Amino acid sequence: MNHPILSLQGITKEFRSKERTFTALKNVSLSVEKGEYLAITGKSGSGKSTLLNMITGIDHPTNGTVQVNGIAIGGLNESKLAKWRGQNIGIVFQFFQLIPTLTIRENVLLAMEFVDVIPKANRSKRVNELLELVGIASHANKMPSALSGGEQQRAAIARALANNPEIIVADEPTGNLDSKTADSINSIFSSLAHSGKTVIVVTHEKNSALKYKRIVNLLDGEIENQNPLN
Amino acid sequence: MKFKKTFSDLLVNPKRTFLVVFALILGIWGVGTVFVSNFILTKDLNTNYQRTRPAQVIFHSAKFDELNLQQFIDLPEVETAELRDFSLHRIEVYPNVWIPLWLFGVEDFEKINVAQVFQETGNKIPEAGTLLVERDGKKVSNIDTGKEPRIRVGGKILTVKVSGICFDPAQAPATQDAFIYAYTDMKTYSQITGLPNNQRLIVRLNNVHNEADVKKISDILANELDAKGITISSVEIPRFNEHPHQWQLNTLLFLIGTIGLLAFIMGAVLVSQLMKSVMASQVRQIGILKAIGGTQRQVFQIYVAMLVLMGLSAGVVAVPLSVASGNAFSYFVAGKLNFNILTTTLPHSVYAGLMAASVLLPILLSFSILLKGTRISVKEALSDYGISQNVAQREFGFLKKLSLSNSLILAIRNSLRNSKRLTITILAMALGVAIFSTGFNVRQSLWNLLSGLKNEMRYDVQVALNNPISKEDAMQWFKSLDNVKEVETWVGGRGEIQSKVISTDKGAGIIALPCDTKLLQLRINKGRWISKSADFKVVLNQQAMAVYKNPALGSTLTLTVGNKNVNAKLVGVTEQFERAKIYVDLEQFDAIFNPDHLVNTLIFVARENDYSKVIELKKEIEKSISKSDLHVLYVMSQAERVKIIYDHLNIILTSIVLLSFLVLVVSAIGMASATGINIMERTREIGVMRAIGATPKKIYSLFVMEGMITSWLSIVFGLLISWPLSKLAAVFFGNLMLGKEAILQSAFSLSGFLITFAVTILFGWMASRIPAKSAIDVPTHKALSYE
Ligand SMILES: Nc1ncnc2c1ncn2[C@@H]1O[C@H](COP(=O)(O)OP(=O)(O)OP(=O)(O)O)[C@@H](O)[C@H]1O
Ligand SMILES: [Mg+2]
């Protein structure tokens, strides 16, 4: 454990509309070590998604800096940011968000194609391994619509892993799944963390939270407590 | 993989893809047709004309026998020259139907080098005593190779064998002017006509670039010839390097140019609207693509690839279509104007250009939309808050006050919700309506001109004589005619041929008639009609005004007829579809130019003047003539004259209405697609409406109502636009067809209005019906999950 892989410092996020300014994050600081398995919890509207957007560079803070692997991502332009994100961060969404017109295998390949860090010759093999890893190898050539929600989320995780990123973030990845399926998805995340990935998951589910190494609880845009579990 | 996505995206919404491709096809087809036919026609009419090596100047003299032709040709100004006899006679095209015969005597068919004719069938060189006849004449007669039509030369009738059909693309088509052109050798020419040879010299000049050059050099040449004792009686300068019916081609090309441009604009609007809707539905996916590492450039490429694919497939259909329709149109026009299409294969560059346009245009048209669509940030794309739709969320409170039904309010609000698209749709449709109704209005203007003609000319049959004779000599043959109410005798007369018989040195035809005649009531645009007076007063038509460089009313012009001059005062200007003509009181004219009171035009008014009776009278007159020794130029009934003018305009009138209809169809398609996009974007909404209990019928009538709102608005705007447009069009077509300065009175066509109205409503109904129908065919669960 040398320097943190992720470090947020004094993050404030304001949403301005004509009438008023709403502060979604208030001076949040957070650092995450490599290989950590971290949960972000909190009530609806407490700022969880906003915080994730800061980490992924999808949105920019009003104040404060975000450093990932020593790089301040605030300094990257849209295009560099997209490349960087593809290489360093795998994102998993609540609603899976697979490209409906491509098969599962093609969805994963597309991510590799965009980022172009995995040598072309290795891509096909890697897709197989990833789908194997998330347990849907047999569905590789199906369209997303032919898969169940749990299977689609597995595919989305495989896609998030496509370019072998250091960090995986997921915003309520199991929010749309039944508890049994949710458990299996969570166990994928936990084994990813075991294998050395940094995994950050936004979640509502209290019991599954038990598996996390650390839980960051947000309340009205502030970190209420950071509870490293042992 | 990127491009796999492109491809499968196209197939996900085949209807929309089809619409885009269709819109592209429409646009490219329009532009392509114009491009191809322009390419072929402008080149080919001119090439046809130039291929004959037309004369640039024509000298008339009785003394060309003394000319050393070779010496003349060797002059530096002269490229080449030939003697070509010419005179006008009459030929029987059907039993007892006679039309003018333009008879040419050719020096040497082997070495013909100016004003050439080309062999079609039969002899290339007519055997002694026979004629070649120009091919377009076959369409207005039963004359053909081997036939022996009757020809009337002066007072006698003879028969001459036709030994071949030739092609002379330099002449105005026989079908429009009702002339027969015939060619024979000089010896036969003088045998048939009894006229001397070598009266007419046709010349091509070196280093002339416009009519002014020709004028300058021909003056020099005429002076040189005069100096050698070869007195030049007149000089004719045809329009420089221009086919006599070039104006028709120009009008047509302008027309299809407009239509093509419109189709293009319509296609362009459609494509960009559709791309907008594609981008709107792809927002979330763009977000995902970017979240997994796609840069804007990569995402952009995906959509460009999509457009390239669509452009290619549109091109594959539209390019051959354009070539086919461009060719078809060219052949149609060539047939009408009697020339040959020489372009058999289009150069590869035309195909390549059209194909490149198919691929590039859609990209150019949607470039900004793509840029904007792909620039959207991941957050905006994925946010639960959604990107702010460009939707007017206003209340339109005034609607409430109108106590309309709820569904009508919904329909109106829905129409207004994408106000940009609504504006574009209505503008496009309104433009279609405007052009369609303008087409009818211009047609009406031309019709008014024609029926005005009927009003102006209150006589029924005109007999034109070759040369002036005394009134008694002329009239004696027509004493026994039954159906005649009144006869007047004039000097000069209407039409082209009369201009050749009596005209000023500047080539304007003279019509000398009693100033108080009841038989000609011209529409006077400026000034007034001629009246009895001590001085020489004239009324000019617009074409003559141009010849005399638009003198002011009340000014004095010097008219030269033969070797006499007179100072004439311009008192009025009349608007006609005619050659350049000058109207003058017969007494005044006789006093100066015609002391023997000779006449060359007999004007008959029938007692019973319905069409068949007039034609009957005309045949009676022809019979009287065949017994006489009169040298008749032509006999024409008023009805036929109107028909000839109508035939000149017909090709244009028909095209106007046909093409305007096409514009309306194109805009209706545009509207259907806009409605289609609207409905497509609201598929989910339709699902919701159905889930809360709307019957398919309700939804259907809602959309049709929306369509009707658009049509009504389009009609209103269209008619508003058509008003100034009709005025402009009348001026434009007037200039084009009646000559500069001429103004075609703009008119309103009621039937045109009603047709426009009915067709627009019908199209509007269909344009909303079809997409509405397909929308309610989508099952509710699908509609609800529609992205
Ligand atoms: N683009 C925006 N404009 C205005 N307000 C916003 C915007 N995005 C988020 N907010 C506000 O910021 C606060 C935090 O939102 P955020 O989406 O981070 O909550 P969350 O913790 O993810 O909630 P949930 O569990 O419901 O997903 C909310 O009160 C929300 O209204
Ligand atoms: Mg959230």
Coordinates of N, CA and C in Angstrom, one line a residue, chain A residues 15 53 58-59 78-79 82-83 85-86 91 93 97-103 106-107 109-111 113-115 159 163, chain B residues 1-5 8-9 12 284-285 287-296 298-299 302 375-379 382:
Chain A
F15 N -25.2 22.2 -8.6 CA -26.0 22.2 -9.8 C -26.7 23.5 -9.8
N53 N -19.8 9.9 -10.8 CA -19.5 10.7 -12.0 C -18.2 11.5 -11.9
I58 N -17.1 11.5 -15.8 CA -18.3 11.8 -16.6 C -18.8 13.2 -16.3
D59 N -18.6 13.6 -15.1 CA -19.0 15.0 -14.7 C -17.8 15.6 -14.0
E78 N -12.2 16.2 -23.5 CA -13.3 15.2 -23.7 C -12.7 14.0 -24.4
S79 N -12.0 14.2 -25.4 CA -11.5 13.0 -26.2 C -10.5 12.2 -25.5
A82 N -12.2 10.3 -22.7 CA -12.9 9.1 -23.2 C -11.9 7.9 -23.3
K83 N -10.7 8.2 -23.9 CA -9.7 7.2 -24.1 C -9.2 6.7 -22.7
R85 N -10.7 6.9 -19.9 CA -11.7 6.2 -19.1 C -11.8 4.7 -19.6
G86 N -11.8 4.6 -21.0 CA -11.8 3.2 -21.6 C -10.7 2.4 -21.1
I91 N -17.1 0.7 -16.4 CA -18.3 1.2 -15.8 C -19.4 0.2 -16.0
F93 N -23.6 -0.2 -15.4 CA -24.8 0.6 -15.2 C -25.9 -0.2 -14.6
Q97 N -27.3 -1.3 -20.2 CA -26.9 -0.5 -21.3 C -26.0 -1.2 -22.3
L98 N -26.4 -2.4 -22.7 CA -25.6 -3.0 -23.8 C -26.1 -2.4 -25.1
I99 N -25.3 -2.4 -26.1 CA -25.7 -1.9 -27.4 C -26.7 -2.9 -28.0
P100 N -28.0 -2.6 -28.2 CA -29.0 -3.6 -28.5 C -28.8 -4.2 -29.9
T101 N -28.0 -3.5 -30.7 CA -27.9 -4.0 -32.1 C -26.7 -4.9 -32.3
L102 N -25.9 -5.1 -31.2 CA -24.7 -6.0 -31.3 C -24.9 -7.2 -30.4
T103 N -24.3 -8.3 -30.8 CA -24.3 -9.5 -29.9 C -23.5 -9.2 -28.7
E106 N -19.9 -9.1 -29.5 CA -19.6 -7.8 -30.3 C -19.5 -6.6 -29.4
N107 N -20.4 -6.7 -28.4 CA -20.4 -5.6 -27.4 C -19.1 -5.4 -26.7
L109 N -16.2 -6.7 -27.8 CA -15.2 -6.4 -28.9 C -15.2 -4.9 -29.2
L110 N -16.4 -4.3 -29.2 CA -16.5 -2.9 -29.5 C -15.7 -2.0 -28.6
A111 N -15.8 -2.4 -27.3 CA -15.0 -1.6 -26.2 C -13.5 -1.7 -26.5
E113 N -12.1 -2.3 -29.4 CA -11.8 -1.6 -30.6 C -11.7 -0.1 -30.4
F114 N -12.6 0.4 -29.6 CA -12.5 1.9 -29.3 C -11.2 2.3 -28.6
V115 N -10.8 1.5 -27.6 CA -9.6 1.9 -26.8 C -8.3 1.4 -27.5
R159 N -17.9 -6.5 -20.4 CA -17.5 -5.4 -21.3 C -16.7 -4.3 -20.5
N163 N -10.9 -3.9 -21.5 CA -9.6 -3.3 -21.7 C -8.7 -3.5 -20.4
Chain B
M1 N -16.2 -3.8 -35.9 CA -17.3 -3.9 -34.9 C -18.1 -2.6 -35.0
K2 N -17.3 -1.5 -35.0 CA -17.9 -0.2 -35.2 C -18.9 -0.2 -36.3
F3 N -18.4 -0.8 -37.4 CA -19.2 -0.7 -38.6 C -20.3 -1.7 -38.7
K4 N -20.1 -2.8 -37.8 CA -21.2 -3.7 -37.7 C -22.3 -3.0 -37.0
K5 N -22.0 -2.2 -36.0 CA -23.1 -1.4 -35.3 C -23.8 -0.5 -36.3
S8 N -26.1 -2.7 -38.4 CA -27.3 -3.2 -37.8 C -28.2 -2.1 -37.3
D9 N -27.6 -0.9 -37.0 CA -28.5 0.2 -36.6 C -29.4 0.6 -37.7
V12 N -32.3 -1.8 -37.7 CA -33.1 -1.8 -36.5 C -34.4 -1.0 -36.8
R284 N -28.7 8.0 -26.0 CA -28.3 7.1 -24.9 C -27.2 6.2 -25.3
Q285 N -27.3 5.7 -26.5 CA -26.3 4.8 -27.0 C -25.0 5.6 -27.2
G287 N -24.0 7.9 -25.4 CA -23.5 8.0 -24.0 C -22.7 6.7 -23.7
I288 N -23.3 5.6 -24.0 CA -22.7 4.3 -23.6 C -21.4 4.1 -24.4
L289 N -21.5 4.5 -25.7 CA -20.3 4.3 -26.5 C -19.1 5.1 -25.9
K290 N -19.5 6.3 -25.4 CA -18.4 7.1 -24.9 C -18.0 6.6 -23.5
A291 N -18.9 6.1 -22.7 CA -18.6 5.6 -21.4 C -17.6 4.4 -21.5
I292 N -17.8 3.6 -22.5 CA -16.8 2.5 -22.6 C -15.6 2.9 -23.4
G293 N -15.4 4.2 -23.6 CA -14.1 4.6 -24.1 C -14.1 5.1 -25.6
G294 N -15.3 5.2 -26.2 CA -15.3 5.8 -27.5 C -15.1 7.3 -27.5
T295 N -14.2 7.8 -28.4 CA -14.0 9.2 -28.5 C -15.0 9.8 -29.4
Q296 N -15.2 11.1 -29.4 CA -16.1 11.7 -30.3 C -15.9 11.3 -31.8
Q298 N -14.5 8.6 -32.9 CA -14.9 7.3 -33.2 C -16.4 7.2 -33.3
V299 N -17.1 7.8 -32.4 CA -18.6 7.8 -32.5 C -19.1 8.5 -33.8
I302 N -18.9 6.3 -36.7 CA -20.0 5.3 -36.8 C -21.2 5.9 -37.6
R375 N -21.3 15.2 -29.9 CA -20.5 16.0 -29.0 C -21.1 15.8 -27.6
I376 N -22.3 15.4 -27.5 CA -23.0 15.3 -26.3 C -22.2 14.6 -25.2
S377 N -22.2 15.0 -24.0 CA -21.4 14.4 -23.0 C -22.1 13.2 -22.4
V378 N -21.2 12.3 -21.9 CA -21.7 11.0 -21.3 C -22.8 11.3 -20.3
K379 N -22.6 12.3 -19.5 CA -23.5 12.6 -18.4 C -24.8 13.0 -18.9
L382 N -26.6 10.0 -20.4 CA -27.0 8.9 -19.5 C -27.9 9.4 -18.4

